[in-house]
Amino acid sequence: MRLILLGAPGAGKGTQAEILSKELNIPSISTGNILRAAMKNGTPVGLEAKSYVEAGKLVPDEVIIGIIEERLAQPDCRNGYILDGVPRTIPQAQAMEDKGVAIDWAVSIEVEDETIVQRMSGRRTCKNCSQTFHIVNNPPKQEGICDFCGGELSIRKDDAPETVRTRLEVYHRETEPLKDFYAERGKLKTVENQPGIEATTAAIKAALGI
């Protein structure tokens, strides 16, 4: 199954992608993680992306599409994949379609803006391995310490409330129109915000018939 997860920043796409990846045995591909690795390593693409991300702006299409094409060419994507965080604009979606990147369904997780702001201000990210936690919904076993690698957890600049509001404005203007793009192709499934992670997973699986 080839899926795209849509939704505002902080809607839970990354968390759901990880869960579905394990259940369906297909890779979850997050452009955010790929870009954060490049930013941390100080690569030319990473430094370019960093200036956009920290301002709450979108990374240019050619950077994103190039990264995705390379990743989807790897053997573990043969039986399907989950794209989290891409495409973000109709031109990106069109470019992916033109290059033959096929999908079965685009799943949109619907969450109110104010819920997003509250949720993201509680998010903590590992400085070493980029694993994310939430102080309420998914707390680490030890406060401030990553369960996976023991690294320090911190609030990313793009999770600060003022940056989140900027990112939401960009989402509504640039990314939300993708729902119409995929609806026109008969490939859109929408899932309303649920009270917890497990309930959201169940709603997505029900929408996909799995």
PDB file of C-alpha atoms in Angstrom:
ATOM      1  CA  MET A   1       0.000   0.000   0.000  1.00  0.00           C
ATOM      2  CA  ARG A   2       1.337   3.408  -1.016  1.00  0.00           C
ATOM      3  CA  LEU A   3       0.090   6.155   1.275  1.00  0.00           C
ATOM      4  CA  ILE A   4       0.464   9.887   1.786  1.00  0.00           C
ATOM      5  CA  LEU A   5      -0.406  11.308   5.205  1.00  0.00           C
ATOM      6  CA  LEU A   6      -1.798  14.852   5.092  1.00  0.00           C
ATOM      7  CA  GLY A   7      -2.572  17.192   7.976  1.00  0.00           C
ATOM      8  CA  ALA A   8      -1.348  20.336   9.690  1.00  0.00           C
ATOM      9  CA  PRO A   9       2.050  20.398  11.451  1.00  0.00           C
ATOM     10  CA  GLY A  10       1.519  18.507  14.722  1.00  0.00           C
ATOM     11  CA  ALA A  11      -1.567  16.615  13.535  1.00  0.00           C
ATOM     12  CA  GLY A  12       0.176  13.340  14.377  1.00  0.00           C
ATOM     13  CA  LYS A  13       1.331  12.288  10.916  1.00  0.00           C
ATOM     14  CA  GLY A  14       4.763  11.133  12.093  1.00  0.00           C
ATOM     15  CA  THR A  15       3.393   9.070  14.966  1.00  0.00           C
ATOM     16  CA  GLN A  16       0.748   7.423  12.780  1.00  0.00           C
ATOM     17  CA  ALA A  17       3.265   6.796   9.991  1.00  0.00           C
ATOM     18  CA  GLU A  18       5.519   4.881  12.417  1.00  0.00           C
ATOM     19  CA  ILE A  19       2.629   2.748  13.697  1.00  0.00           C
ATOM     20  CA  LEU A  20       1.285   1.975  10.196  1.00  0.00           C
ATOM     21  CA  SER A  21       4.814   1.251   8.947  1.00  0.00           C
ATOM     22  CA  LYS A  22       5.189  -1.555  11.515  1.00  0.00           C
ATOM     23  CA  GLU A  23       1.684  -2.940  10.951  1.00  0.00           C
ATOM     24  CA  LEU A  24       1.915  -2.930   7.139  1.00  0.00           C
ATOM     25  CA  ASN A  25       5.650  -3.754   7.008  1.00  0.00           C
ATOM     26  CA  ILE A  26       6.442  -0.871   4.643  1.00  0.00           C
ATOM     27  CA  PRO A  27       8.841   2.036   5.263  1.00  0.00           C
ATOM     28  CA  SER A  28       7.695   5.369   6.624  1.00  0.00           C
ATOM     29  CA  ILE A  29       9.485   8.144   4.778  1.00  0.00           C
ATOM     30  CA  SER A  30       9.562  11.488   6.549  1.00  0.00           C
ATOM     31  CA  THR A  31      11.074  14.378   4.656  1.00  0.00           C
ATOM     32  CA  GLY A  32      11.325  16.143   8.014  1.00  0.00           C
ATOM     33  CA  ASN A  33      13.696  13.482   9.356  1.00  0.00           C
ATOM     34  CA  ILE A  34      15.745  13.407   6.143  1.00  0.00           C
ATOM     35  CA  LEU A  35      16.055  17.194   6.149  1.00  0.00           C
ATOM     36  CA  ARG A  36      16.821  17.379   9.887  1.00  0.00           C
ATOM     37  CA  ALA A  37      19.639  14.863   9.400  1.00  0.00           C
ATOM     38  CA  ALA A  38      21.021  17.005   6.566  1.00  0.00           C
ATOM     39  CA  MET A  39      20.706  20.153   8.722  1.00  0.00           C
ATOM     40  CA  LYS A  40      22.459  18.486  11.672  1.00  0.00           C
ATOM     41  CA  ASN A  41      25.269  17.245   9.406  1.00  0.00           C
ATOM     42  CA  GLY A  42      25.646  20.704   7.847  1.00  0.00           C
ATOM     43  CA  THR A  43      25.367  19.502   4.252  1.00  0.00           C
ATOM     44  CA  PRO A  44      24.794  22.171   1.570  1.00  0.00           C
ATOM     45  CA  VAL A  45      21.159  21.051   1.197  1.00  0.00           C
ATOM     46  CA  GLY A  46      20.830  20.962   4.979  1.00  0.00           C
ATOM     47  CA  LEU A  47      22.097  24.505   5.462  1.00  0.00           C
ATOM     48  CA  GLU A  48      19.789  25.728   2.709  1.00  0.00           C
ATOM     49  CA  ALA A  49      16.828  23.934   4.266  1.00  0.00           C
ATOM     50  CA  LYS A  50      17.654  25.204   7.761  1.00  0.00           C
ATOM     51  CA  SER A  51      17.107  28.851   6.872  1.00  0.00           C
ATOM     52  CA  TYR A  52      13.616  28.034   5.547  1.00  0.00           C
ATOM     53  CA  VAL A  53      12.588  25.715   8.414  1.00  0.00           C
ATOM     54  CA  GLU A  54      13.636  28.106  11.182  1.00  0.00           C
ATOM     55  CA  ALA A  55      11.574  30.862   9.564  1.00  0.00           C
ATOM     56  CA  GLY A  56       8.564  28.522   9.396  1.00  0.00           C
ATOM     57  CA  LYS A  57       8.685  28.496   5.583  1.00  0.00           C
ATOM     58  CA  LEU A  58       8.533  25.645   3.084  1.00  0.00           C
ATOM     59  CA  VAL A  59      11.705  24.070   1.706  1.00  0.00           C
ATOM     60  CA  PRO A  60      11.966  24.516  -2.114  1.00  0.00           C
ATOM     61  CA  ASP A  61      10.373  21.830  -4.283  1.00  0.00           C
ATOM     62  CA  GLU A  62      13.516  20.729  -6.118  1.00  0.00           C
ATOM     63  CA  VAL A  63      15.217  19.869  -2.802  1.00  0.00           C
ATOM     64  CA  ILE A  64      12.228  17.843  -1.573  1.00  0.00           C
ATOM     65  CA  ILE A  65      11.473  15.950  -4.805  1.00  0.00           C
ATOM     66  CA  GLY A  66      15.130  14.987  -5.292  1.00  0.00           C
ATOM     67  CA  ILE A  67      15.315  13.533  -1.790  1.00  0.00           C
ATOM     68  CA  ILE A  68      12.053  11.610  -2.228  1.00  0.00           C
ATOM     69  CA  GLU A  69      13.013  10.145  -5.632  1.00  0.00           C
ATOM     70  CA  GLU A  70      16.300   8.811  -4.233  1.00  0.00           C
ATOM     71  CA  ARG A  71      14.540   7.273  -1.247  1.00  0.00           C
ATOM     72  CA  LEU A  72      11.731   5.588  -3.233  1.00  0.00           C
ATOM     73  CA  ALA A  73      14.311   3.952  -5.527  1.00  0.00           C
ATOM     74  CA  GLN A  74      15.619   1.878  -2.597  1.00  0.00           C
ATOM     75  CA  PRO A  75      14.620  -1.835  -2.432  1.00  0.00           C
ATOM     76  CA  ASP A  76      12.573  -1.575   0.789  1.00  0.00           C
ATOM     77  CA  CYS A  77       9.988   0.573  -1.050  1.00  0.00           C
ATOM     78  CA  ARG A  78       9.061  -2.141  -3.568  1.00  0.00           C
ATOM     79  CA  ASN A  79       5.982  -3.295  -1.649  1.00  0.00           C
ATOM     80  CA  GLY A  80       4.774   0.166  -0.694  1.00  0.00           C
ATOM     81  CA  TYR A  81       5.614   3.171   1.450  1.00  0.00           C
ATOM     82  CA  ILE A  82       4.146   5.899   3.623  1.00  0.00           C
ATOM     83  CA  LEU A  83       5.046   9.485   2.759  1.00  0.00           C
ATOM     84  CA  ASP A  84       4.879  11.854   5.736  1.00  0.00           C
ATOM     85  CA  GLY A  85       5.301  15.571   5.052  1.00  0.00           C
ATOM     86  CA  VAL A  86       5.408  15.416   1.271  1.00  0.00           C
ATOM     87  CA  PRO A  87       3.923  16.626  -1.009  1.00  0.00           C
ATOM     88  CA  ARG A  88       3.224  19.957   0.672  1.00  0.00           C
ATOM     89  CA  THR A  89       1.990  21.893  -2.338  1.00  0.00           C
ATOM     90  CA  ILE A  90       0.024  21.163  -5.507  1.00  0.00           C
ATOM     91  CA  PRO A  91       3.139  21.786  -7.696  1.00  0.00           C
ATOM     92  CA  GLN A  92       5.004  19.171  -5.609  1.00  0.00           C
ATOM     93  CA  ALA A  93       2.128  16.703  -5.971  1.00  0.00           C
ATOM     94  CA  GLN A  94       1.996  17.364  -9.713  1.00  0.00           C
ATOM     95  CA  ALA A  95       5.789  16.934 -10.032  1.00  0.00           C
ATOM     96  CA  MET A  96       5.614  13.612  -8.164  1.00  0.00           C
ATOM     97  CA  GLU A  97       2.755  12.444 -10.368  1.00  0.00           C
ATOM     98  CA  ASP A  98       4.685  13.491 -13.499  1.00  0.00           C
ATOM     99  CA  LYS A  99       7.715  11.480 -12.330  1.00  0.00           C
ATOM    100  CA  GLY A 100       5.556   8.380 -11.825  1.00  0.00           C
ATOM    101  CA  VAL A 101       5.451   8.407  -8.020  1.00  0.00           C
ATOM    102  CA  ALA A 102       2.218   6.463  -7.505  1.00  0.00           C
ATOM    103  CA  ILE A 103      -0.042   6.464  -4.443  1.00  0.00           C
ATOM    104  CA  ASP A 104      -3.129   4.505  -3.472  1.00  0.00           C
ATOM    105  CA  TRP A 105      -4.568   6.856  -0.833  1.00  0.00           C
ATOM    106  CA  ALA A 106      -3.969  10.279   0.696  1.00  0.00           C
ATOM    107  CA  VAL A 107      -5.167  10.242   4.325  1.00  0.00           C
ATOM    108  CA  SER A 108      -5.895  13.646   5.867  1.00  0.00           C
ATOM    109  CA  ILE A 109      -5.862  13.874   9.685  1.00  0.00           C
ATOM    110  CA  GLU A 110      -8.148  16.784  10.654  1.00  0.00           C
ATOM    111  CA  VAL A 111      -7.182  18.747  13.801  1.00  0.00           C
ATOM    112  CA  GLU A 112      -8.210  22.260  14.966  1.00  0.00           C
ATOM    113  CA  ASP A 113      -5.493  24.950  14.935  1.00  0.00           C
ATOM    114  CA  GLU A 114      -5.638  25.708  18.675  1.00  0.00           C
ATOM    115  CA  THR A 115      -5.321  22.007  19.486  1.00  0.00           C
ATOM    116  CA  ILE A 116      -2.202  21.942  17.286  1.00  0.00           C
ATOM    117  CA  VAL A 117      -0.608  24.925  19.083  1.00  0.00           C
ATOM    118  CA  GLN A 118      -1.177  23.310  22.506  1.00  0.00           C
ATOM    119  CA  ARG A 119       0.029  19.931  21.279  1.00  0.00           C
ATOM    120  CA  MET A 120       3.245  21.154  19.651  1.00  0.00           C
ATOM    121  CA  SER A 121       4.336  23.282  22.605  1.00  0.00           C
ATOM    122  CA  GLY A 122       4.536  19.988  24.534  1.00  0.00           C
ATOM    123  CA  ARG A 123       6.655  18.238  21.929  1.00  0.00           C
ATOM    124  CA  ARG A 124      10.271  17.337  22.714  1.00  0.00           C
ATOM    125  CA  THR A 125      12.832  16.164  20.146  1.00  0.00           C
ATOM    126  CA  CYS A 126      16.078  14.258  20.738  1.00  0.00           C
ATOM    127  CA  LYS A 127      19.127  16.295  19.711  1.00  0.00           C
ATOM    128  CA  ASN A 128      20.949  13.103  18.691  1.00  0.00           C
ATOM    129  CA  CYS A 129      18.500  10.763  16.925  1.00  0.00           C
ATOM    130  CA  SER A 130      15.539  13.141  16.192  1.00  0.00           C
ATOM    131  CA  GLN A 131      13.042  10.826  17.960  1.00  0.00           C
ATOM    132  CA  THR A 132      10.038  12.826  19.200  1.00  0.00           C
ATOM    133  CA  PHE A 133       8.121  12.638  22.481  1.00  0.00           C
ATOM    134  CA  HIS A 134       5.280  14.602  24.058  1.00  0.00           C
ATOM    135  CA  ILE A 135       5.198  15.616  27.737  1.00  0.00           C
ATOM    136  CA  VAL A 136       1.503  14.594  27.983  1.00  0.00           C
ATOM    137  CA  ASN A 137       0.665  12.139  25.175  1.00  0.00           C
ATOM    138  CA  ASN A 138       3.948  10.256  24.784  1.00  0.00           C
ATOM    139  CA  PRO A 139       6.342  11.186  27.627  1.00  0.00           C
ATOM    140  CA  PRO A 140       9.881   9.771  27.823  1.00  0.00           C
ATOM    141  CA  LYS A 141      10.566   7.284  30.642  1.00  0.00           C
ATOM    142  CA  GLN A 142      12.965   9.813  32.168  1.00  0.00           C
ATOM    143  CA  GLU A 143      12.206  13.537  31.858  1.00  0.00           C
ATOM    144  CA  GLY A 144      14.413  15.275  29.302  1.00  0.00           C
ATOM    145  CA  ILE A 145      16.150  12.048  28.210  1.00  0.00           C
ATOM    146  CA  CYS A 146      15.537  10.076  24.984  1.00  0.00           C
ATOM    147  CA  ASP A 147      14.316   6.498  25.571  1.00  0.00           C
ATOM    148  CA  PHE A 148      16.157   5.286  22.477  1.00  0.00           C
ATOM    149  CA  CYS A 149      19.671   6.752  22.637  1.00  0.00           C
ATOM    150  CA  GLY A 150      19.875   8.624  25.961  1.00  0.00           C
ATOM    151  CA  GLY A 151      20.270  11.961  24.193  1.00  0.00           C
ATOM    152  CA  GLU A 152      19.016  15.316  25.495  1.00  0.00           C
ATOM    153  CA  LEU A 153      15.421  16.290  24.610  1.00  0.00           C
ATOM    154  CA  SER A 154      14.635  19.879  23.662  1.00  0.00           C
ATOM    155  CA  ILE A 155      11.929  22.071  22.093  1.00  0.00           C
ATOM    156  CA  ARG A 156      12.698  22.649  18.417  1.00  0.00           C
ATOM    157  CA  LYS A 157      12.472  26.269  17.259  1.00  0.00           C
ATOM    158  CA  ASP A 158       9.715  25.313  14.829  1.00  0.00           C
ATOM    159  CA  ASP A 159       7.611  23.920  17.740  1.00  0.00           C
ATOM    160  CA  ALA A 160       7.520  27.281  19.568  1.00  0.00           C
ATOM    161  CA  PRO A 161       3.934  28.749  19.583  1.00  0.00           C
ATOM    162  CA  GLU A 162       4.700  31.800  17.406  1.00  0.00           C
ATOM    163  CA  THR A 163       6.446  29.634  14.795  1.00  0.00           C
ATOM    164  CA  VAL A 164       3.623  27.076  14.921  1.00  0.00           C
ATOM    165  CA  ARG A 165       1.058  29.796  14.069  1.00  0.00           C
ATOM    166  CA  THR A 166       3.188  30.867  11.093  1.00  0.00           C
ATOM    167  CA  ARG A 167       3.447  27.236   9.976  1.00  0.00           C
ATOM    168  CA  LEU A 168      -0.334  26.796  10.271  1.00  0.00           C
ATOM    169  CA  GLU A 169      -0.905  29.857   8.064  1.00  0.00           C
ATOM    170  CA  VAL A 170       1.449  28.351   5.479  1.00  0.00           C
ATOM    171  CA  TYR A 171      -0.326  24.977   5.783  1.00  0.00           C
ATOM    172  CA  HIS A 172      -3.794  26.421   5.143  1.00  0.00           C
ATOM    173  CA  ARG A 173      -2.548  28.446   2.196  1.00  0.00           C
ATOM    174  CA  GLU A 174      -0.127  25.979   0.570  1.00  0.00           C
ATOM    175  CA  THR A 175      -0.920  22.419   1.699  1.00  0.00           C
ATOM    176  CA  GLU A 176      -4.638  22.208   2.488  1.00  0.00           C
ATOM    177  CA  PRO A 177      -5.546  22.548  -1.245  1.00  0.00           C
ATOM    178  CA  LEU A 178      -3.971  19.079  -1.699  1.00  0.00           C
ATOM    179  CA  LYS A 179      -7.157  17.610  -0.227  1.00  0.00           C
ATOM    180  CA  ASP A 180      -9.047  18.794  -3.322  1.00  0.00           C
ATOM    181  CA  PHE A 181      -6.195  17.608  -5.587  1.00  0.00           C
ATOM    182  CA  TYR A 182      -6.493  14.021  -4.286  1.00  0.00           C
ATOM    183  CA  ALA A 183     -10.284  14.128  -3.879  1.00  0.00           C
ATOM    184  CA  GLU A 184     -10.561  14.907  -7.604  1.00  0.00           C
ATOM    185  CA  ARG A 185      -8.542  11.721  -8.269  1.00  0.00           C
ATOM    186  CA  GLY A 186     -10.769   9.683  -5.932  1.00  0.00           C
ATOM    187  CA  LYS A 187      -7.853   9.059  -3.568  1.00  0.00           C
ATOM    188  CA  LEU A 188      -8.702  11.124  -0.463  1.00  0.00           C
ATOM    189  CA  LYS A 189      -9.670   9.694   2.945  1.00  0.00           C
ATOM    190  CA  THR A 190     -10.333  12.085   5.855  1.00  0.00           C
ATOM    191  CA  VAL A 191     -10.019  11.122   9.520  1.00  0.00           C
ATOM    192  CA  GLU A 192     -11.325  13.408  12.294  1.00  0.00           C
ATOM    193  CA  ASN A 193      -9.099  14.118  15.304  1.00  0.00           C
ATOM    194  CA  GLN A 194      -9.443  11.385  17.931  1.00  0.00           C
ATOM    195  CA  PRO A 195      -8.827  11.604  21.700  1.00  0.00           C
ATOM    196  CA  GLY A 196      -5.675   9.466  21.582  1.00  0.00           C
ATOM    197  CA  ILE A 197      -3.013   7.906  19.372  1.00  0.00           C
ATOM    198  CA  GLU A 198      -4.585   4.416  19.356  1.00  0.00           C
ATOM    199  CA  ALA A 199      -8.032   5.795  18.482  1.00  0.00           C
ATOM    200  CA  THR A 200      -6.550   7.773  15.570  1.00  0.00           C
ATOM    201  CA  THR A 201      -4.783   4.631  14.294  1.00  0.00           C
ATOM    202  CA  ALA A 202      -8.060   2.702  14.481  1.00  0.00           C
ATOM    203  CA  ALA A 203      -9.895   5.447  12.564  1.00  0.00           C
ATOM    204  CA  ILE A 204      -7.220   5.470   9.820  1.00  0.00           C
ATOM    205  CA  LYS A 205      -7.311   1.672   9.487  1.00  0.00           C
ATOM    206  CA  ALA A 206     -11.104   1.762   9.271  1.00  0.00           C
ATOM    207  CA  ALA A 207     -10.922   4.430   6.545  1.00  0.00           C
ATOM    208  CA  LEU A 208      -8.433   2.304   4.582  1.00  0.00           C
ATOM    209  CA  GLY A 209     -10.336  -0.945   5.170  1.00  0.00           C
ATOM    210  CA  ILE A 210      -7.379  -2.703   6.830  1.00  0.00           C
TER     211      ILE A 210
END
